[in-house]
Amino acid sequence: MLRTQKFASDNADEVRRLIRRNPWVTFVSMTPSGLVASHYPTLLDEGDTTDISLLTHLGRPDEEYHALGASEILAIVQGPHAYVSSSWYDEGDVIPTWNHVTAHLYGVPEILTDDENFEVLTKLVNHFERGLPLGRTLPQDDPGVRAAARATVGMRLRVSHFEFRPKLSQNKPEHVRENIIRELSGYGPYAHDALADEMRRWGEQYPEDLERGRGYGG
């Protein structure tokens, strides 16, 4: 992720929102054997009101590959993203880009007990099954379910620091941003309603970021 201050944000509430809306998270560890990456459904720990904290589970033996608990790991949360054509800009502005909302979260993971892990698995299932007309829950005392749960390892990641980039054309004039939003909301090959909504929402809620971004030009 490009580490410029042009689009950087320290808005922890927006990071929490990003996690809630994008629960498929990439976990990256540097181990003695090299880099290891895995992808798992993840929840924001809503009970932790002081920090950004993630709850997830890993299938065995991923916890060994990651050497979990030995050192810091990186969790990548990716929100809406799409190509932005320079044909949507003013005449003479010819360099396209890629808009996105991304967070890199860092921390040393905590390995959960079997009971804590089962609680996390139950929360995950309940979260994704809610709203379904025939949504299911995990039987708490089913031996088969308990055996399957033991094939996974629960993990909590209390985030020690993060890098957050809502790159949403903040550096463009307002009329150009409006045109980008129209194009993303249309029917072209790069239409992306979720990104258009995010650009619109960010401009309404954080106009100061647009002013700051335009100060960089380009």
PDB file of C-alpha atoms in Angstrom:
ATOM      1  CA  MET A   1       0.000   0.000   0.000  1.00  0.00           C
ATOM      2  CA  LEU A   2       1.381   3.381  -1.035  1.00  0.00           C
ATOM      3  CA  ARG A   3       2.641   5.130   2.086  1.00  0.00           C
ATOM      4  CA  THR A   4       1.951   8.747   1.237  1.00  0.00           C
ATOM      5  CA  GLN A   5       0.196  11.186   3.532  1.00  0.00           C
ATOM      6  CA  LYS A   6      -2.066  12.313   0.687  1.00  0.00           C
ATOM      7  CA  PHE A   7      -4.778   9.767   1.501  1.00  0.00           C
ATOM      8  CA  ALA A   8      -3.783   8.601   4.986  1.00  0.00           C
ATOM      9  CA  SER A   9      -6.312   8.631   7.810  1.00  0.00           C
ATOM     10  CA  ASP A  10      -6.085   7.870  11.525  1.00  0.00           C
ATOM     11  CA  ASN A  11      -9.866   7.495  11.898  1.00  0.00           C
ATOM     12  CA  ALA A  12     -10.238   4.383  14.087  1.00  0.00           C
ATOM     13  CA  ASP A  13     -14.037   4.455  13.859  1.00  0.00           C
ATOM     14  CA  GLU A  14     -13.795   4.183  10.072  1.00  0.00           C
ATOM     15  CA  VAL A  15     -11.376   1.269  10.432  1.00  0.00           C
ATOM     16  CA  ARG A  16     -13.910  -0.494  12.654  1.00  0.00           C
ATOM     17  CA  ARG A  17     -16.626   0.166  10.085  1.00  0.00           C
ATOM     18  CA  LEU A  18     -14.381  -1.261   7.357  1.00  0.00           C
ATOM     19  CA  ILE A  19     -13.845  -4.466   9.342  1.00  0.00           C
ATOM     20  CA  ARG A  20     -17.557  -4.886  10.042  1.00  0.00           C
ATOM     21  CA  ARG A  21     -18.422  -4.549   6.365  1.00  0.00           C
ATOM     22  CA  ASN A  22     -15.526  -6.617   4.994  1.00  0.00           C
ATOM     23  CA  PRO A  23     -15.043  -9.689   7.182  1.00  0.00           C
ATOM     24  CA  TRP A  24     -12.828 -11.694   4.787  1.00  0.00           C
ATOM     25  CA  VAL A  25      -9.355 -10.797   6.094  1.00  0.00           C
ATOM     26  CA  THR A  26      -5.839 -11.679   4.950  1.00  0.00           C
ATOM     27  CA  PHE A  27      -3.311 -12.531   7.684  1.00  0.00           C
ATOM     28  CA  VAL A  28       0.413 -12.315   6.910  1.00  0.00           C
ATOM     29  CA  SER A  29       3.239 -13.527   9.151  1.00  0.00           C
ATOM     30  CA  MET A  30       7.017 -13.397   8.839  1.00  0.00           C
ATOM     31  CA  THR A  31       8.304 -16.736  10.124  1.00  0.00           C
ATOM     32  CA  PRO A  32      11.739 -18.395  10.221  1.00  0.00           C
ATOM     33  CA  SER A  33      10.657 -20.238   7.056  1.00  0.00           C
ATOM     34  CA  GLY A  34       9.583 -17.069   5.261  1.00  0.00           C
ATOM     35  CA  LEU A  35       6.328 -15.220   4.633  1.00  0.00           C
ATOM     36  CA  VAL A  36       3.028 -17.019   5.258  1.00  0.00           C
ATOM     37  CA  ALA A  37      -0.434 -15.735   4.299  1.00  0.00           C
ATOM     38  CA  SER A  38      -3.914 -17.079   5.096  1.00  0.00           C
ATOM     39  CA  HIS A  39      -7.459 -15.807   4.610  1.00  0.00           C
ATOM     40  CA  TYR A  40     -10.224 -16.226   7.183  1.00  0.00           C
ATOM     41  CA  PRO A  41     -13.616 -14.787   8.125  1.00  0.00           C
ATOM     42  CA  THR A  42     -13.076 -12.296  10.920  1.00  0.00           C
ATOM     43  CA  LEU A  43     -15.200 -10.289  13.321  1.00  0.00           C
ATOM     44  CA  LEU A  44     -14.545  -7.062  15.126  1.00  0.00           C
ATOM     45  CA  ASP A  45     -14.535  -7.771  18.866  1.00  0.00           C
ATOM     46  CA  GLU A  46     -17.412  -5.494  19.806  1.00  0.00           C
ATOM     47  CA  GLY A  47     -16.785  -6.206  23.493  1.00  0.00           C
ATOM     48  CA  ASP A  48     -13.408  -4.471  23.341  1.00  0.00           C
ATOM     49  CA  THR A  49     -14.339  -0.798  23.505  1.00  0.00           C
ATOM     50  CA  THR A  50     -10.811   0.551  24.030  1.00  0.00           C
ATOM     51  CA  ASP A  51      -8.943  -0.990  21.080  1.00  0.00           C
ATOM     52  CA  ILE A  52      -9.482  -2.352  17.620  1.00  0.00           C
ATOM     53  CA  SER A  53      -9.546  -6.086  18.219  1.00  0.00           C
ATOM     54  CA  LEU A  54     -10.135  -8.922  15.741  1.00  0.00           C
ATOM     55  CA  LEU A  55     -11.571 -12.360  16.428  1.00  0.00           C
ATOM     56  CA  THR A  56     -11.084 -15.275  14.062  1.00  0.00           C
ATOM     57  CA  HIS A  57     -10.050 -18.908  13.812  1.00  0.00           C
ATOM     58  CA  LEU A  58      -7.433 -20.697  11.759  1.00  0.00           C
ATOM     59  CA  GLY A  59      -7.611 -24.265  10.530  1.00  0.00           C
ATOM     60  CA  ARG A  60      -4.840 -26.484  11.763  1.00  0.00           C
ATOM     61  CA  PRO A  61      -1.945 -26.538  10.928  1.00  0.00           C
ATOM     62  CA  ASP A  62      -2.030 -22.882   9.809  1.00  0.00           C
ATOM     63  CA  GLU A  63      -1.305 -21.744  13.353  1.00  0.00           C
ATOM     64  CA  GLU A  64       2.009 -23.620  13.166  1.00  0.00           C
ATOM     65  CA  TYR A  65       2.875 -22.227   9.744  1.00  0.00           C
ATOM     66  CA  HIS A  66       2.233 -18.727  11.058  1.00  0.00           C
ATOM     67  CA  ALA A  67       4.131 -19.376  14.320  1.00  0.00           C
ATOM     68  CA  LEU A  68       1.246 -17.588  15.999  1.00  0.00           C
ATOM     69  CA  GLY A  69       2.024 -15.733  19.186  1.00  0.00           C
ATOM     70  CA  ALA A  70       5.763 -15.529  18.530  1.00  0.00           C
ATOM     71  CA  SER A  71       5.799 -12.145  16.811  1.00  0.00           C
ATOM     72  CA  GLU A  72       3.737  -9.410  15.198  1.00  0.00           C
ATOM     73  CA  ILE A  73       1.497 -10.246  12.254  1.00  0.00           C
ATOM     74  CA  LEU A  74      -0.267  -8.141   9.631  1.00  0.00           C
ATOM     75  CA  ALA A  75      -4.011  -8.273   8.937  1.00  0.00           C
ATOM     76  CA  ILE A  76      -5.180  -6.723   5.656  1.00  0.00           C
ATOM     77  CA  VAL A  77      -8.783  -5.555   5.347  1.00  0.00           C
ATOM     78  CA  GLN A  78      -9.865  -4.611   1.832  1.00  0.00           C
ATOM     79  CA  GLY A  79     -12.993  -2.576   1.176  1.00  0.00           C
ATOM     80  CA  PRO A  80     -14.478  -1.513  -2.168  1.00  0.00           C
ATOM     81  CA  HIS A  81     -11.980  -0.762  -4.931  1.00  0.00           C
ATOM     82  CA  ALA A  82     -12.050  -0.117  -8.676  1.00  0.00           C
ATOM     83  CA  TYR A  83     -10.222   1.366 -11.633  1.00  0.00           C
ATOM     84  CA  VAL A  84     -10.722   5.090 -12.234  1.00  0.00           C
ATOM     85  CA  SER A  85     -10.279   6.130 -15.866  1.00  0.00           C
ATOM     86  CA  SER A  86      -8.603   9.417 -16.771  1.00  0.00           C
ATOM     87  CA  SER A  87     -11.406   9.852 -19.330  1.00  0.00           C
ATOM     88  CA  TRP A  88     -13.536  10.819 -16.326  1.00  0.00           C
ATOM     89  CA  TYR A  89     -11.178  13.737 -15.567  1.00  0.00           C
ATOM     90  CA  ASP A  90     -10.831  17.167 -17.091  1.00  0.00           C
ATOM     91  CA  GLU A  91      -9.164  17.525 -20.490  1.00  0.00           C
ATOM     92  CA  GLY A  92      -5.397  17.210 -20.185  1.00  0.00           C
ATOM     93  CA  ASP A  93      -5.470  15.143 -16.982  1.00  0.00           C
ATOM     94  CA  VAL A  94      -4.374  11.802 -18.436  1.00  0.00           C
ATOM     95  CA  ILE A  95      -3.114   9.624 -15.563  1.00  0.00           C
ATOM     96  CA  PRO A  96      -5.666   7.035 -14.345  1.00  0.00           C
ATOM     97  CA  THR A  97      -5.694   5.541 -10.858  1.00  0.00           C
ATOM     98  CA  TRP A  98      -7.245   2.895  -8.645  1.00  0.00           C
ATOM     99  CA  ASN A  99      -9.490   4.018  -5.798  1.00  0.00           C
ATOM    100  CA  HIS A 100      -9.775   1.821  -2.738  1.00  0.00           C
ATOM    101  CA  VAL A 101     -10.389   1.645   1.002  1.00  0.00           C
ATOM    102  CA  THR A 102      -7.738  -0.465   2.732  1.00  0.00           C
ATOM    103  CA  ALA A 103      -6.422  -0.976   6.251  1.00  0.00           C
ATOM    104  CA  HIS A 104      -3.242  -2.691   7.407  1.00  0.00           C
ATOM    105  CA  LEU A 105      -3.546  -3.772  11.040  1.00  0.00           C
ATOM    106  CA  TYR A 106      -0.603  -4.916  13.179  1.00  0.00           C
ATOM    107  CA  GLY A 107      -0.389  -6.783  16.463  1.00  0.00           C
ATOM    108  CA  VAL A 108       0.827  -9.891  18.277  1.00  0.00           C
ATOM    109  CA  PRO A 109      -1.925 -12.537  18.197  1.00  0.00           C
ATOM    110  CA  GLU A 110      -3.327 -14.203  21.286  1.00  0.00           C
ATOM    111  CA  ILE A 111      -4.140 -17.908  20.983  1.00  0.00           C
ATOM    112  CA  LEU A 112      -7.512 -18.721  22.547  1.00  0.00           C
ATOM    113  CA  THR A 113      -8.466 -21.706  24.677  1.00  0.00           C
ATOM    114  CA  ASP A 114     -10.712 -24.414  23.217  1.00  0.00           C
ATOM    115  CA  ASP A 115     -13.739 -22.961  24.990  1.00  0.00           C
ATOM    116  CA  GLU A 116     -12.913 -19.431  23.836  1.00  0.00           C
ATOM    117  CA  ASN A 117     -12.407 -20.724  20.309  1.00  0.00           C
ATOM    118  CA  PHE A 118     -15.802 -22.417  20.322  1.00  0.00           C
ATOM    119  CA  GLU A 119     -17.339 -19.149  21.478  1.00  0.00           C
ATOM    120  CA  VAL A 120     -15.700 -17.349  18.536  1.00  0.00           C
ATOM    121  CA  LEU A 121     -16.918 -20.026  16.110  1.00  0.00           C
ATOM    122  CA  THR A 122     -20.424 -19.635  17.500  1.00  0.00           C
ATOM    123  CA  LYS A 123     -20.259 -15.859  17.038  1.00  0.00           C
ATOM    124  CA  LEU A 124     -19.024 -16.280  13.464  1.00  0.00           C
ATOM    125  CA  VAL A 125     -21.827 -18.665  12.538  1.00  0.00           C
ATOM    126  CA  ASN A 126     -24.463 -16.528  14.246  1.00  0.00           C
ATOM    127  CA  HIS A 127     -23.159 -13.424  12.487  1.00  0.00           C
ATOM    128  CA  PHE A 128     -23.311 -14.871   8.994  1.00  0.00           C
ATOM    129  CA  GLU A 129     -26.512 -16.878   9.483  1.00  0.00           C
ATOM    130  CA  ARG A 130     -28.499 -13.980  10.885  1.00  0.00           C
ATOM    131  CA  GLY A 131     -31.083 -12.647   8.506  1.00  0.00           C
ATOM    132  CA  LEU A 132     -31.471 -15.964   6.700  1.00  0.00           C
ATOM    133  CA  PRO A 133     -35.013 -17.329   6.922  1.00  0.00           C
ATOM    134  CA  LEU A 134     -33.683 -20.749   7.956  1.00  0.00           C
ATOM    135  CA  GLY A 135     -30.443 -19.603   9.541  1.00  0.00           C
ATOM    136  CA  ARG A 136     -28.684 -22.154  11.728  1.00  0.00           C
ATOM    137  CA  THR A 137     -26.643 -22.056  14.909  1.00  0.00           C
ATOM    138  CA  LEU A 138     -23.942 -24.366  16.215  1.00  0.00           C
ATOM    139  CA  PRO A 139     -25.230 -27.036  18.609  1.00  0.00           C
ATOM    140  CA  GLN A 140     -23.323 -26.426  21.814  1.00  0.00           C
ATOM    141  CA  ASP A 141     -23.184 -30.031  23.016  1.00  0.00           C
ATOM    142  CA  ASP A 142     -22.920 -31.981  19.760  1.00  0.00           C
ATOM    143  CA  PRO A 143     -19.791 -34.227  19.921  1.00  0.00           C
ATOM    144  CA  GLY A 144     -19.239 -33.997  16.158  1.00  0.00           C
ATOM    145  CA  VAL A 145     -19.368 -30.204  16.186  1.00  0.00           C
ATOM    146  CA  ARG A 146     -17.002 -30.074  19.152  1.00  0.00           C
ATOM    147  CA  ALA A 147     -14.587 -32.411  17.349  1.00  0.00           C
ATOM    148  CA  ALA A 148     -14.690 -30.231  14.233  1.00  0.00           C
ATOM    149  CA  ALA A 149     -14.022 -27.157  16.373  1.00  0.00           C
ATOM    150  CA  ARG A 150     -10.866 -28.780  17.755  1.00  0.00           C
ATOM    151  CA  ALA A 151      -9.499 -28.840  14.209  1.00  0.00           C
ATOM    152  CA  THR A 152      -9.339 -25.040  14.410  1.00  0.00           C
ATOM    153  CA  VAL A 153      -7.424 -22.574  16.567  1.00  0.00           C
ATOM    154  CA  GLY A 154      -9.063 -19.397  17.866  1.00  0.00           C
ATOM    155  CA  MET A 155      -7.174 -16.119  17.696  1.00  0.00           C
ATOM    156  CA  ARG A 156      -7.638 -12.602  19.014  1.00  0.00           C
ATOM    157  CA  LEU A 157      -5.586  -9.806  17.484  1.00  0.00           C
ATOM    158  CA  ARG A 158      -5.494  -6.605  19.511  1.00  0.00           C
ATOM    159  CA  VAL A 159      -4.274  -4.024  17.031  1.00  0.00           C
ATOM    160  CA  SER A 160      -1.237  -2.119  18.287  1.00  0.00           C
ATOM    161  CA  HIS A 161      -1.120   0.223  15.269  1.00  0.00           C
ATOM    162  CA  PHE A 162      -2.646   0.536  11.827  1.00  0.00           C
ATOM    163  CA  GLU A 163      -2.246   2.186   8.427  1.00  0.00           C
ATOM    164  CA  PHE A 164      -5.516   3.265   6.835  1.00  0.00           C
ATOM    165  CA  ARG A 165      -5.970   4.555   3.283  1.00  0.00           C
ATOM    166  CA  PRO A 166      -9.377   5.683   2.051  1.00  0.00           C
ATOM    167  CA  LYS A 167      -8.090   6.662  -1.411  1.00  0.00           C
ATOM    168  CA  LEU A 168     -11.207   8.243  -2.901  1.00  0.00           C
ATOM    169  CA  SER A 169      -9.970  10.958  -5.287  1.00  0.00           C
ATOM    170  CA  GLN A 170      -9.713  13.509  -2.487  1.00  0.00           C
ATOM    171  CA  ASN A 171      -7.062  15.283  -4.565  1.00  0.00           C
ATOM    172  CA  LYS A 172      -9.478  16.007  -7.429  1.00  0.00           C
ATOM    173  CA  PRO A 173     -11.756  19.043  -7.853  1.00  0.00           C
ATOM    174  CA  GLU A 174     -15.317  18.559  -6.656  1.00  0.00           C
ATOM    175  CA  HIS A 175     -16.779  18.433 -10.180  1.00  0.00           C
ATOM    176  CA  VAL A 176     -14.313  15.695 -11.137  1.00  0.00           C
ATOM    177  CA  ARG A 177     -15.158  13.667  -8.043  1.00  0.00           C
ATOM    178  CA  GLU A 178     -18.846  14.009  -8.903  1.00  0.00           C
ATOM    179  CA  ASN A 179     -18.167  12.744 -12.417  1.00  0.00           C
ATOM    180  CA  ILE A 180     -16.184   9.766 -11.078  1.00  0.00           C
ATOM    181  CA  ILE A 181     -19.089   8.917  -8.781  1.00  0.00           C
ATOM    182  CA  ARG A 182     -21.526   9.117 -11.732  1.00  0.00           C
ATOM    183  CA  GLU A 183     -19.353   6.815 -13.837  1.00  0.00           C
ATOM    184  CA  LEU A 184     -18.938   4.312 -11.002  1.00  0.00           C
ATOM    185  CA  SER A 185     -22.705   4.384 -10.480  1.00  0.00           C
ATOM    186  CA  GLY A 186     -23.403   3.748 -14.168  1.00  0.00           C
ATOM    187  CA  TYR A 187     -23.284   0.637 -16.350  1.00  0.00           C
ATOM    188  CA  GLY A 188     -19.791   0.769 -17.815  1.00  0.00           C
ATOM    189  CA  PRO A 189     -17.091  -1.902 -17.496  1.00  0.00           C
ATOM    190  CA  TYR A 190     -15.724  -0.297 -14.314  1.00  0.00           C
ATOM    191  CA  ALA A 191     -19.016   0.449 -12.585  1.00  0.00           C
ATOM    192  CA  HIS A 192     -18.849  -0.150  -8.852  1.00  0.00           C
ATOM    193  CA  ASP A 193     -21.816   1.039  -6.791  1.00  0.00           C
ATOM    194  CA  ALA A 194     -20.182   0.298  -3.428  1.00  0.00           C
ATOM    195  CA  LEU A 195     -17.145   2.440  -4.248  1.00  0.00           C
ATOM    196  CA  ALA A 196     -19.359   5.242  -5.557  1.00  0.00           C
ATOM    197  CA  ASP A 197     -21.345   5.137  -2.318  1.00  0.00           C
ATOM    198  CA  GLU A 198     -18.127   5.242  -0.299  1.00  0.00           C
ATOM    199  CA  MET A 199     -16.829   8.256  -2.230  1.00  0.00           C
ATOM    200  CA  ARG A 200     -20.135  10.044  -1.747  1.00  0.00           C
ATOM    201  CA  ARG A 201     -20.310   9.210   1.966  1.00  0.00           C
ATOM    202  CA  TRP A 202     -16.697  10.215   2.633  1.00  0.00           C
ATOM    203  CA  GLY A 203     -17.200  13.555   0.931  1.00  0.00           C
ATOM    204  CA  GLU A 204     -20.320  14.257   2.992  1.00  0.00           C
ATOM    205  CA  GLN A 205     -18.896  13.189   6.353  1.00  0.00           C
ATOM    206  CA  TYR A 206     -15.261  14.288   5.986  1.00  0.00           C
ATOM    207  CA  PRO A 207     -15.146  17.384   3.764  1.00  0.00           C
ATOM    208  CA  GLU A 208     -11.948  18.462   5.527  1.00  0.00           C
ATOM    209  CA  ASP A 209     -10.195  15.439   3.983  1.00  0.00           C
ATOM    210  CA  LEU A 210     -11.192  16.651   0.530  1.00  0.00           C
ATOM    211  CA  GLU A 211      -9.722  20.070   1.256  1.00  0.00           C
ATOM    212  CA  ARG A 212      -6.535  18.516   2.583  1.00  0.00           C
ATOM    213  CA  GLY A 213      -6.282  16.127  -0.369  1.00  0.00           C
ATOM    214  CA  ARG A 214      -6.722  18.865  -2.961  1.00  0.00           C
ATOM    215  CA  GLY A 215      -3.828  20.677  -1.371  1.00  0.00           C
ATOM    216  CA  TYR A 216      -1.537  18.027  -2.831  1.00  0.00           C
ATOM    217  CA  GLY A 217      -2.706  18.675  -6.389  1.00  0.00           C
ATOM    218  CA  GLY A 218      -2.455  16.119  -9.189  1.00  0.00           C
TER     219      GLY A 218
END
